[in-house]
Short mmCIF file of C-alpha atoms and ligand atoms in Angstrom, two decimals:
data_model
loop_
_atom_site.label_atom_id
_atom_site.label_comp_id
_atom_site.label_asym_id
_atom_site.label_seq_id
_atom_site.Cartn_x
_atom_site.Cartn_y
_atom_site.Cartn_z
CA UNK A 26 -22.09 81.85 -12.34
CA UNK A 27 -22.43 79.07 -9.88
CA UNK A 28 -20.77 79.02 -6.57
CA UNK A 29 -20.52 75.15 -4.82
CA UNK A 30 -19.61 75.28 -0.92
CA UNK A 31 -18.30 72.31 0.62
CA UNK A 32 -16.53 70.52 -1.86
CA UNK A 33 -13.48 68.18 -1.35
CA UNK A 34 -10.39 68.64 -2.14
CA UNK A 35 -8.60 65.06 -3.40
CA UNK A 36 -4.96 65.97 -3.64
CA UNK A 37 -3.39 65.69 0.06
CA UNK A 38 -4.87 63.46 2.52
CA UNK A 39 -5.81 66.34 4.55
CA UNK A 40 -9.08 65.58 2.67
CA UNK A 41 -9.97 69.43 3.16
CA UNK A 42 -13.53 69.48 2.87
CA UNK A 43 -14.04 73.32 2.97
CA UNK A 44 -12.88 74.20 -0.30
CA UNK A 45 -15.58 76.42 -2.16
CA UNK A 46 -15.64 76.42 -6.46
CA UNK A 47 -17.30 79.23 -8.27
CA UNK A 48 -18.33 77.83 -11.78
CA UNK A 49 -18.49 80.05 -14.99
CA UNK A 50 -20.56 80.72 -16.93
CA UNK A 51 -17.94 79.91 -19.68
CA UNK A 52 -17.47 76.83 -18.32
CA UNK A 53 -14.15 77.99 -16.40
CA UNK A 54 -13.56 77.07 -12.58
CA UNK A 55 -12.34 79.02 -9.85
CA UNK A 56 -11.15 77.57 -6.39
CA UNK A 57 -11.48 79.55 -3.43
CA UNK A 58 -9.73 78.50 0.33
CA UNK A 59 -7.35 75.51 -1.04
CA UNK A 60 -3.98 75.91 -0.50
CA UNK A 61 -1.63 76.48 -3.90
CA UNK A 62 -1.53 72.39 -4.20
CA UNK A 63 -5.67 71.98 -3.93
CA UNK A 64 -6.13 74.96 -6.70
CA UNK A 65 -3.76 73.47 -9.00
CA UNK A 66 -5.16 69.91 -8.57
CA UNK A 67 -9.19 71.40 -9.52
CA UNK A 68 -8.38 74.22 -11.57
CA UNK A 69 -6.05 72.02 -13.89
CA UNK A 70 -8.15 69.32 -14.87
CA UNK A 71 -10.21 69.74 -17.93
CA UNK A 72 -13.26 67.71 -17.53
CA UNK A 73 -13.98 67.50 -21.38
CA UNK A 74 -13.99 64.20 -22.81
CA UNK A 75 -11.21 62.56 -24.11
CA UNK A 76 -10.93 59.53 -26.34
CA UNK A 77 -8.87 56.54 -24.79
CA UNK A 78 -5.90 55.54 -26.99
CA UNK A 79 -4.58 52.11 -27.77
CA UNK A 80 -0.79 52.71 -29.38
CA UNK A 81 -1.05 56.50 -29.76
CA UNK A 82 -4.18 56.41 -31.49
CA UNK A 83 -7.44 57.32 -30.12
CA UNK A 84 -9.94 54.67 -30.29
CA UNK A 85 -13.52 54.29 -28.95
CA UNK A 86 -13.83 53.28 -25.31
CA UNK A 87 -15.01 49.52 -26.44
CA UNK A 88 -11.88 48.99 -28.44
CA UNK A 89 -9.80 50.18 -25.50
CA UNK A 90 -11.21 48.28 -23.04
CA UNK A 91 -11.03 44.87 -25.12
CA UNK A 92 -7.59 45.88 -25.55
CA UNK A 93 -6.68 46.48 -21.80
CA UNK A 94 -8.79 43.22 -21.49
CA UNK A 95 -6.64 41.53 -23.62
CA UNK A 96 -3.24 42.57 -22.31
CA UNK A 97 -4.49 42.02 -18.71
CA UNK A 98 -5.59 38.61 -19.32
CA UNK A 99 -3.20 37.40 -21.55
CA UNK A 100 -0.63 38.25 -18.89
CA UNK A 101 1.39 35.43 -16.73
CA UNK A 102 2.72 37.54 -14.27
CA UNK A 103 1.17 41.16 -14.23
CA UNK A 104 1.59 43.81 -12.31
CA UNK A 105 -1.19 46.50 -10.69
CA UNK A 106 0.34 49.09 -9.03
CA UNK A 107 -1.12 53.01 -7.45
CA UNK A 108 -4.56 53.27 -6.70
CA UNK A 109 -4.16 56.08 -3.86
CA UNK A 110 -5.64 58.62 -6.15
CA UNK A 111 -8.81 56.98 -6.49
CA UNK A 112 -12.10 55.91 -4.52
CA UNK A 113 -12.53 53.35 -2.32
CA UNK A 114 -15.54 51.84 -4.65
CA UNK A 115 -13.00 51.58 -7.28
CA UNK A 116 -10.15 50.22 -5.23
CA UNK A 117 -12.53 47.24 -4.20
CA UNK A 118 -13.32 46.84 -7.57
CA UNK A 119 -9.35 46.90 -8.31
CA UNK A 120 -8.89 43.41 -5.96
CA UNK A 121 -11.05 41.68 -7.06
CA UNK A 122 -9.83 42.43 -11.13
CA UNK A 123 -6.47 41.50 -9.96
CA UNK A 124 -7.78 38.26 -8.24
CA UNK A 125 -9.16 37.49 -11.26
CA UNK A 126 -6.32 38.06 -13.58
CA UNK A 127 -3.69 36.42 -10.83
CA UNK A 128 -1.76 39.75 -10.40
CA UNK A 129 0.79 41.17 -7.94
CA UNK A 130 -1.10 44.57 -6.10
CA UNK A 131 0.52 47.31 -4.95
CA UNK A 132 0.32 50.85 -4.23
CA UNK A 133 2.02 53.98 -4.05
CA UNK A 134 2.28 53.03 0.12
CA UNK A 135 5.15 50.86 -0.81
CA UNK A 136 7.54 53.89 -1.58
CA UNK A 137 6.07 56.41 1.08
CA UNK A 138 4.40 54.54 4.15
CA UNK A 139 4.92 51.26 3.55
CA UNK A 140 7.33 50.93 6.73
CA UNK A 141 4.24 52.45 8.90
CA UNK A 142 1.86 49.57 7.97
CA UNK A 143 4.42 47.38 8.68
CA UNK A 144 5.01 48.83 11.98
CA UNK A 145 1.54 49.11 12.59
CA UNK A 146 1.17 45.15 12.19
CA UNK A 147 4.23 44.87 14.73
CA UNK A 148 4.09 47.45 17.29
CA UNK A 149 0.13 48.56 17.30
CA UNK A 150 -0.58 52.46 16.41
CA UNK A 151 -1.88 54.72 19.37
CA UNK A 152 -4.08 56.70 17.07
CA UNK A 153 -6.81 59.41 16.92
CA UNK A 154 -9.00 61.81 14.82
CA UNK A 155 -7.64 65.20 13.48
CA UNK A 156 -10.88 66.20 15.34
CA UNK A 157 -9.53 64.89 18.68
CA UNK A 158 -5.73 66.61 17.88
CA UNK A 159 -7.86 70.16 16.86
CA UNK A 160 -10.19 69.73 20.23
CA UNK A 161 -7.37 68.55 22.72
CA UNK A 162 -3.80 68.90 21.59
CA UNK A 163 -1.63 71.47 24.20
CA UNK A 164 1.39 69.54 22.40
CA UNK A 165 2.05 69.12 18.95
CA UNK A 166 5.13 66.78 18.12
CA UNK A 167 6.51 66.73 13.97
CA UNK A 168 8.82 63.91 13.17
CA UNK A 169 10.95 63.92 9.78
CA UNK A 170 8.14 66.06 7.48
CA UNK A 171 7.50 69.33 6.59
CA UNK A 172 3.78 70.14 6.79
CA UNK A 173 4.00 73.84 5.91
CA UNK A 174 4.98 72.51 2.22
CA UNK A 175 3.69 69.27 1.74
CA UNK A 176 -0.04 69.00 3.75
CA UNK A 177 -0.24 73.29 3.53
CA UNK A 178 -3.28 73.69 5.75
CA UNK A 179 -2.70 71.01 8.15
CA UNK A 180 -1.60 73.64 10.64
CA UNK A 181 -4.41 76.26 9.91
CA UNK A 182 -7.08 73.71 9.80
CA UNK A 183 -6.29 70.61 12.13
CA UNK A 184 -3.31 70.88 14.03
CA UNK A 185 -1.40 74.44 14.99
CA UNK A 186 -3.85 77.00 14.69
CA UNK A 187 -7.48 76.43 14.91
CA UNK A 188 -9.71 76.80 18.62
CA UNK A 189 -10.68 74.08 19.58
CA UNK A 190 -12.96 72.83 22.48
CA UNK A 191 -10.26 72.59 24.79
CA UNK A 192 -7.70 74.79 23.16
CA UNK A 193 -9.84 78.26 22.78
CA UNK A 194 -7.04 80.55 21.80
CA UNK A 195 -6.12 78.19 18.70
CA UNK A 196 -2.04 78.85 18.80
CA UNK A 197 -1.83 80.81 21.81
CA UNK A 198 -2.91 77.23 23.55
CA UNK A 199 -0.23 75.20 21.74
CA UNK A 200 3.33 73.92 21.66
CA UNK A 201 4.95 72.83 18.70
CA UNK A 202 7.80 70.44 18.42
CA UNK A 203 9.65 69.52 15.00
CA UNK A 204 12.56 67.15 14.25
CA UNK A 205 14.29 66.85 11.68
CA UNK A 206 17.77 66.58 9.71
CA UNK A 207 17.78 70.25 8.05
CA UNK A 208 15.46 73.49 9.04
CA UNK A 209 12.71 73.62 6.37
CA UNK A 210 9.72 75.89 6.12
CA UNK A 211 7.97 74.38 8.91
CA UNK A 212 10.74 74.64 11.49
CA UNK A 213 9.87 78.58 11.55
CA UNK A 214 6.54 77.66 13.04
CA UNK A 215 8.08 75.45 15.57
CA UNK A 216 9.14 76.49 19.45
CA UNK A 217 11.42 73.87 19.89
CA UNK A 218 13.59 72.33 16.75
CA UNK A 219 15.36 69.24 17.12
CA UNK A 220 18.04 68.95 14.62
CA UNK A 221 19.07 65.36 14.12
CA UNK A 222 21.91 63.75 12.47
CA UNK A 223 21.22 61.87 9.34
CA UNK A 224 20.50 58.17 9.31
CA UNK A 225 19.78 58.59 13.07
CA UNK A 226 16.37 58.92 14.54
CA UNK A 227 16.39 55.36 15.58
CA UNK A 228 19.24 56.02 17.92
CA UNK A 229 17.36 59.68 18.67
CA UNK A 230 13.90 58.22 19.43
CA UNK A 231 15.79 55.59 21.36
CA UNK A 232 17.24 57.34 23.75
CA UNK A 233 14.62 59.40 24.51
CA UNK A 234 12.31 56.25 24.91
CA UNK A 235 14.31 55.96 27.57
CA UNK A 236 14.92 59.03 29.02
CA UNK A 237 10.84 59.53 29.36
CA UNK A 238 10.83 55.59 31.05
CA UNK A 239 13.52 57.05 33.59
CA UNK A 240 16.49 55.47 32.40
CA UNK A 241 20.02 57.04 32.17
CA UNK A 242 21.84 57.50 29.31
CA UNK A 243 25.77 56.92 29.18
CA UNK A 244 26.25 59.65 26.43
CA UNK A 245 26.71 63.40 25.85
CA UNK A 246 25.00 63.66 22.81
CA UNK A 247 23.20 61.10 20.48
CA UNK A 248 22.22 61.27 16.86
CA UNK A 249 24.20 64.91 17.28
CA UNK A 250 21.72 65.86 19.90
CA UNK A 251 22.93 66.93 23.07
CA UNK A 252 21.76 64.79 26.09
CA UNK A 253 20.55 67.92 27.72
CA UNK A 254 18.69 69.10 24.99
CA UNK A 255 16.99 65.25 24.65
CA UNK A 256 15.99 65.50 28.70
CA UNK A 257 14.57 68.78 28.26
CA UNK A 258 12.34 67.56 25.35
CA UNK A 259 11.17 64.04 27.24
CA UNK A 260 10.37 66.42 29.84
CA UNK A 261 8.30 68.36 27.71
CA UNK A 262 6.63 65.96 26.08
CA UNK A 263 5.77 63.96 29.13
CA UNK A 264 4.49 67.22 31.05
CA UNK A 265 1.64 68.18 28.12
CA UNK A 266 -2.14 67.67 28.85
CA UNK A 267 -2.94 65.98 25.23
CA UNK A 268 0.10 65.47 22.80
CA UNK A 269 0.30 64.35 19.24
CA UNK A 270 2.38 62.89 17.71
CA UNK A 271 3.10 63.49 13.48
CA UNK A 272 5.67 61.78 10.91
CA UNK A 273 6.68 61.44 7.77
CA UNK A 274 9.04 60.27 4.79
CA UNK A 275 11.87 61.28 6.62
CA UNK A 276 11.08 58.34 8.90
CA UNK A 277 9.36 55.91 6.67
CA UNK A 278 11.76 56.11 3.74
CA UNK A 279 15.67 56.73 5.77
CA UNK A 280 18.12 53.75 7.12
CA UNK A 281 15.64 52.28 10.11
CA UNK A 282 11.95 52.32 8.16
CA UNK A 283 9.89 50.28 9.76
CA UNK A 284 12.11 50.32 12.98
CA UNK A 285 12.19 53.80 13.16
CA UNK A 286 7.93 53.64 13.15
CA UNK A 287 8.08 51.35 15.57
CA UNK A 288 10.54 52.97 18.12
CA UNK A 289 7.96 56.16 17.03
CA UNK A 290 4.75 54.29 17.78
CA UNK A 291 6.82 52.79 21.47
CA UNK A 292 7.34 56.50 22.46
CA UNK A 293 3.74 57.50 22.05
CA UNK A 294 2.96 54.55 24.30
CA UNK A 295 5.74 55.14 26.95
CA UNK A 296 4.51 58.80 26.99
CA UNK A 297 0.84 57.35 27.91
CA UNK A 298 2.12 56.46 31.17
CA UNK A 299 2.64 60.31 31.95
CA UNK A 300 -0.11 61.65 30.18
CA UNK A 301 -2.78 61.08 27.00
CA UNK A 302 -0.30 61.09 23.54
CA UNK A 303 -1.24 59.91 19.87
CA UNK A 304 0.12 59.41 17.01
CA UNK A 305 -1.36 59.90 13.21
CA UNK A 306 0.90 59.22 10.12
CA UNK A 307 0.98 62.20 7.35
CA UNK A 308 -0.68 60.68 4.54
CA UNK A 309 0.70 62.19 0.82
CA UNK A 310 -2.08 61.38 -1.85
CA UNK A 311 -5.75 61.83 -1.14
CA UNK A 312 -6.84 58.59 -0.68
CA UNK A 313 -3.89 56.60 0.23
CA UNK A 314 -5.30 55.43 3.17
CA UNK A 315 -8.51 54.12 1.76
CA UNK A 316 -5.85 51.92 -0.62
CA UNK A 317 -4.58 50.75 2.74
CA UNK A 318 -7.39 49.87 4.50
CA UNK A 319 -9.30 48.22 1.15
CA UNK A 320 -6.40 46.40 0.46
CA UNK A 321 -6.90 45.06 4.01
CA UNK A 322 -10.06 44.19 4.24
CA UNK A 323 -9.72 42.60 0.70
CA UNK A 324 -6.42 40.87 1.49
CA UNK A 325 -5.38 40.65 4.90
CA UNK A 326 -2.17 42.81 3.68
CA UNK A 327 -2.14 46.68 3.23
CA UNK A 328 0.24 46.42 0.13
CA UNK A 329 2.70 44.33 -1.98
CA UNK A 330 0.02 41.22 -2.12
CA UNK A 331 0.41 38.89 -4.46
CA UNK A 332 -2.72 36.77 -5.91
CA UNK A 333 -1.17 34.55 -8.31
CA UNK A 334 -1.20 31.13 -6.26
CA UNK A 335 -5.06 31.76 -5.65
CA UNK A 336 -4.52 33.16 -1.92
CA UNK A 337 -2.79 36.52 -1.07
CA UNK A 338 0.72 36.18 -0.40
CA UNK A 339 1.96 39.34 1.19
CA UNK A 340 5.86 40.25 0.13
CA UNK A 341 7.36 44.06 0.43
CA UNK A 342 10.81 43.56 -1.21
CA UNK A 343 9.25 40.53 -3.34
CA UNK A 344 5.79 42.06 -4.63
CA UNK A 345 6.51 45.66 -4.18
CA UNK A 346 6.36 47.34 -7.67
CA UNK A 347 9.58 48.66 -7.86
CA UNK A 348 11.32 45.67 -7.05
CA UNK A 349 9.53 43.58 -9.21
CA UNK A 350 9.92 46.31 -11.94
CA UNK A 351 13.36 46.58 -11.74
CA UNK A 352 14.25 42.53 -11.73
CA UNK A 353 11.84 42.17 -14.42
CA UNK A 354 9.74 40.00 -13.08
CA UNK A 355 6.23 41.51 -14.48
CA UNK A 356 5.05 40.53 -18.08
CA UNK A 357 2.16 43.58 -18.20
CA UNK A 358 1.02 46.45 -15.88
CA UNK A 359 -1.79 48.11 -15.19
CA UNK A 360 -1.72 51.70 -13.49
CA UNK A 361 -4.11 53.53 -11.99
CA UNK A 362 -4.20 57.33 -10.92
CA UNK A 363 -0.46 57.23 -10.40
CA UNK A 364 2.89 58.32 -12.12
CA UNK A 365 5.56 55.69 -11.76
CA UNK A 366 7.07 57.00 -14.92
CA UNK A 367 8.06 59.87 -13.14
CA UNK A 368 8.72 58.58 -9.83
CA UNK A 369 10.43 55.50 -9.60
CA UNK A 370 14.16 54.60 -9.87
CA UNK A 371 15.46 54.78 -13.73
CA UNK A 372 15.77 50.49 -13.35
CA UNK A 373 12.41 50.25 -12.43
CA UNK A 374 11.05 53.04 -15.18
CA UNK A 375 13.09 50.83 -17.84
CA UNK A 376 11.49 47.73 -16.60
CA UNK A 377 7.86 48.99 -16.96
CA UNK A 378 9.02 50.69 -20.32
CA UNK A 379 9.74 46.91 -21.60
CA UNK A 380 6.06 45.71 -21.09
CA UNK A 381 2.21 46.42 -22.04
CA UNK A 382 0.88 48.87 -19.96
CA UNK A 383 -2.39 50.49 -19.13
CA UNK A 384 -2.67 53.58 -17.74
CA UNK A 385 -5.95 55.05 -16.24
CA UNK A 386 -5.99 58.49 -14.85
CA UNK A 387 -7.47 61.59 -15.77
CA UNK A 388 -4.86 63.35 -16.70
CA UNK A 389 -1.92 62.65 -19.32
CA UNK A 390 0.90 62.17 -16.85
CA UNK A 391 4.24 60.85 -18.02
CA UNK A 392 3.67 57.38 -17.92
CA UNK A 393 -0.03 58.04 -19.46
CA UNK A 394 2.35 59.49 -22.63
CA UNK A 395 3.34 56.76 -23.90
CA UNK A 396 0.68 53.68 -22.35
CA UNK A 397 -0.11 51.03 -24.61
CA UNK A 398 -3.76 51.84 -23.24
CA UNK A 399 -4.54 54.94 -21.82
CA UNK A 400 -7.73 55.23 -20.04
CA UNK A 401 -8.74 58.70 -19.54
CA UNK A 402 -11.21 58.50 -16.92
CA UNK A 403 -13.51 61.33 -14.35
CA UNK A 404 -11.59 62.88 -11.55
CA UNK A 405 -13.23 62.10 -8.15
CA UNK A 406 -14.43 65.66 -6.13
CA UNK A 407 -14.53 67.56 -9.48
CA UNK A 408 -17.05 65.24 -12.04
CA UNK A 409 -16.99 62.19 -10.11
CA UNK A 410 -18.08 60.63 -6.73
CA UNK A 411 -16.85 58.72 -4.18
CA UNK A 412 -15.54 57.47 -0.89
CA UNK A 413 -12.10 58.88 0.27
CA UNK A 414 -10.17 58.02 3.66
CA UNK A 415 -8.64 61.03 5.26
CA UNK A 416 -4.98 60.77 6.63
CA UNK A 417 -6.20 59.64 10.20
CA UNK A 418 -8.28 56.92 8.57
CA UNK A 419 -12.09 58.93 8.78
CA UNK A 420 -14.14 58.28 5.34
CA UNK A 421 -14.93 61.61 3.58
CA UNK A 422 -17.46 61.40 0.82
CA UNK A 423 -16.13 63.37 -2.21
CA UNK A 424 -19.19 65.21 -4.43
CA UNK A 425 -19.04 66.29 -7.56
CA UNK A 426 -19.75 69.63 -8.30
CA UNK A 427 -19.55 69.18 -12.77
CA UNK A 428 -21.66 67.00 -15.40
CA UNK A 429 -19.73 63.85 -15.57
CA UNK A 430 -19.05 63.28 -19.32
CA UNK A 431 -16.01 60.65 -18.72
CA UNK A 432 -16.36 57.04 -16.90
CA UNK A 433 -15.42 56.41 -13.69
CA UNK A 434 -12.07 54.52 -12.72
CA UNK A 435 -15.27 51.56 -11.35
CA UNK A 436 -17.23 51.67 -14.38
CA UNK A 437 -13.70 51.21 -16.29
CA UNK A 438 -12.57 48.45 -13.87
CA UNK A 439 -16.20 46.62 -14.54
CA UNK A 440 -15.66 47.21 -18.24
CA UNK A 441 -12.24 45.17 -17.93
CA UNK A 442 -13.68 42.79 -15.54
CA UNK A 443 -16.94 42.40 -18.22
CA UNK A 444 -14.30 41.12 -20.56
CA UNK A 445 -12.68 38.67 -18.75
CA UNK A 446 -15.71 36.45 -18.49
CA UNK A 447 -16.29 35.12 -15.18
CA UNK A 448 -15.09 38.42 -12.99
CA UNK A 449 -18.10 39.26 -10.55
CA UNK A 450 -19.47 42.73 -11.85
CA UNK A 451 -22.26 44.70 -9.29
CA UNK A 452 -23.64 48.01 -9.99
CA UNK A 453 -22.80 49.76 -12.61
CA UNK A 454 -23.41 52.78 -15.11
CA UNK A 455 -23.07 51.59 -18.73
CA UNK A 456 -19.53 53.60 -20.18
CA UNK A 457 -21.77 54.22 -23.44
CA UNK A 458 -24.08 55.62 -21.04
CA UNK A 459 -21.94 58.38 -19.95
CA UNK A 460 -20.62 58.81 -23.42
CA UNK A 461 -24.47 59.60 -24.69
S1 LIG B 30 -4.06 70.82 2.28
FE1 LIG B 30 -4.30 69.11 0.83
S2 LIG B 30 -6.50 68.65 0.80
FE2 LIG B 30 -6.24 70.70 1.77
S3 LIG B 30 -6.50 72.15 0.07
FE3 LIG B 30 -4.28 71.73 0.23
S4 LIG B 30 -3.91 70.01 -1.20
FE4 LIG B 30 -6.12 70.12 -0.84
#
């Protein structure tokens, strides 16, 4: 028995990099302080090898990689689209295949936080470290998410609970705020909840924009939030030492989007006229911002880039995978470390049903079922390694902690790229290395 401290947990972009795994001698792996989500995500992968299959038939890895090869570059318009469960090494590597193939690029940002990069671009995001918010934050403001579910020890590692340098009785030094439409598990650890008519946080954050500028508002109530209640909180808010700001999908993906972020991101800047506030987006899948910001420096665009015409064209609503899913306009996909299968809108499932696929991930998820190439590769902090971006954009280096006996998602991107003739390959471990 075998106990590994410090390893990374991949699944949230919490990034958790605490989490200790006790190895068997039977092979078997226990996790020990990950939430229910982490455990499930390490415990539940089987790091045995697995043969890739073309069709339904398993195949060895040469065959499926000429095959994926051959669908990829046979393709007129195809279609990449997740990469936000997956390393930054293998993201880069991810550009430049679809650069050489002429693909649309996307990832799993355009159907969670798509809206904030967009907002971002337009409005400019007052941001900080999770270390700053743990160190400094009196005031702790939740917008449309539920923490306490989704990013479980957000609180009791970064945000609610823990001492930090300027906040030595952890809680005891802390105010939380939450709003949102309906009372969910984190509104019990909130002092102040802010229930908000649907559809209407633009109108919400709005007037309270102005409220903490010193405006009046003509109204009793907006959004279904009584006027009083609204001064009360921009008085709050505007009184703290250190606030920060949170959000989520029930911002990014209601009526508003991108509006919404931006009305968001213009209250954390009003508020810096009364005091120090930032805001820092809650990031789903592990390395969803690392897809963002490699996308970036690749592109110029975060998602939703097209490289067909030989220069990135950025398009949400035109390259976006759903969309172009769902109007057909993709003649091949390739997906990586995602499950659009079991995600996306039934027009948009049936439209990626009707074309080549292949699927890489290291587990058989529904759309890995039935892939015309599925690509079963290593699973980054358990047998692989690699560089992940936390939710407030700092680079965590995952380590592995078991022998590696599949290829990487890099060394399978290479592989493709080897094929195509002319892609630029660097560095890289031979797949029939790792199978010996
Ligand atoms: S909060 Fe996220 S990163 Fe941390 S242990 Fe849970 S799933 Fe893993």
């Amino acid at each position: 028995m075998k106990e590994i401290n410090n390893a990374v947990c991949t699944f949230c972009g919490c990034l958790c990099d605490d989490i200790a795994v006790v190895l068997g001698d039977d092979g078997g792996v226990r996790v020990k302080g990950a939430c229910t989500n982490g455990k499930g995500h390490i415990e539940g992968y089987d790091a045995a090898p697995v043969s890739p299959m073309v069709r339904g038939e398993p195949v060895s890895w040469d065959q499926a990689l000429d095959e994926a090869a051959a669908i990829l570059g046979d393709a007129e318009s195809p279609l990449i689209y997740g990469l936000s469960s997956t390393a930054s090494e293998a993201q880069r590597r991810c550009v430049a295949l679809a650069d050489r193939i002429g693909a649309a690029i996307d990832t799993t940002s355009s159907v969670c936080h798509g809206p904030t990069g967009i907002a971002m671009q337009n409005f400019g995001e007052p941001t900080c470290s999770l270390g700053e918010v743990l160190n400094r934050a009196d005031l702790l403001l939740f917008w449309g998410c539920n923490p306490a579910v989704a990013h479980t020890r957000h609180f009791t590692r970064y945000s609610l609970m823990p001492r930090g340098r300027f906040t030595p009785r952890g809680r005891k030094d802390r105010r939380m705020i939450l709003a949102d439409v309906r009372r969910t598990p984190s509104a019990n650890a909130a002092d102040r909840f802010l229930q908000v008519e649907q559809g209407s946080d633009y109108e919400v954050l709005g007037a309270l924009r102005a409220l903490v500028q010193g405006k009046r508002v003509r109204a009793d109530s907006v959004g279904g939030v009584p006027l009083e209640e609204l001064g009360a909180l921009a008085e709050e808010l505007g009184s703290c030492r250190y606030g920060a700001a949170f959000f989520g999908m029930g911002l990014t993906m209601t009526s508003g989007r991108d509006l919404n972020i931006g009305q968001y991101f213009s209250l954390v800047r009003d508020l810096n006229a009364h005091t120090r506030f930032s805001v820092v987006a809650l990031r789903g899948h592990g390395n969803v911002a690392g897809a963002d910001a490699v996308m970036t420096w690749q592109t110029g665009y975060p998602f939703a880039v097209s490289l067909a015409g030989g220069v990135p064209t950025y398009g949400p609503g035109e390259f976006t995978a759903v969309d172009m899913l769902s109007r057909r306009e993709a003649d091949a996909a390739l997906v990586v470390a995602s499950d659009p299968g079991a995600h996306f809108p039934a027009g948009a499932v049936r439209g990626l049903e009707g074309i080549p696929r292949v699927v890489m991930d290291p587990v058989v998820s529904l759309t890995a079922q039935d892939a015309t190439v599925y690509l079963p590769t290593a699973q980054y902090g358990v047998d692989a390694e690699g560089t992940y971006y936390r939710m407030d954009g700092v680079p965590i280096r995952t380590r592995a902690f078991r022998e590696r006996l599949r290829p990487t998602d890099e060394e399978v991107f290479d592989g493709v790229l080897e094929r195509l003739h002319g892609g630029r390959v660097e560095s890289t471990t031979p797949i029939e290395e790792v199978q010996r």
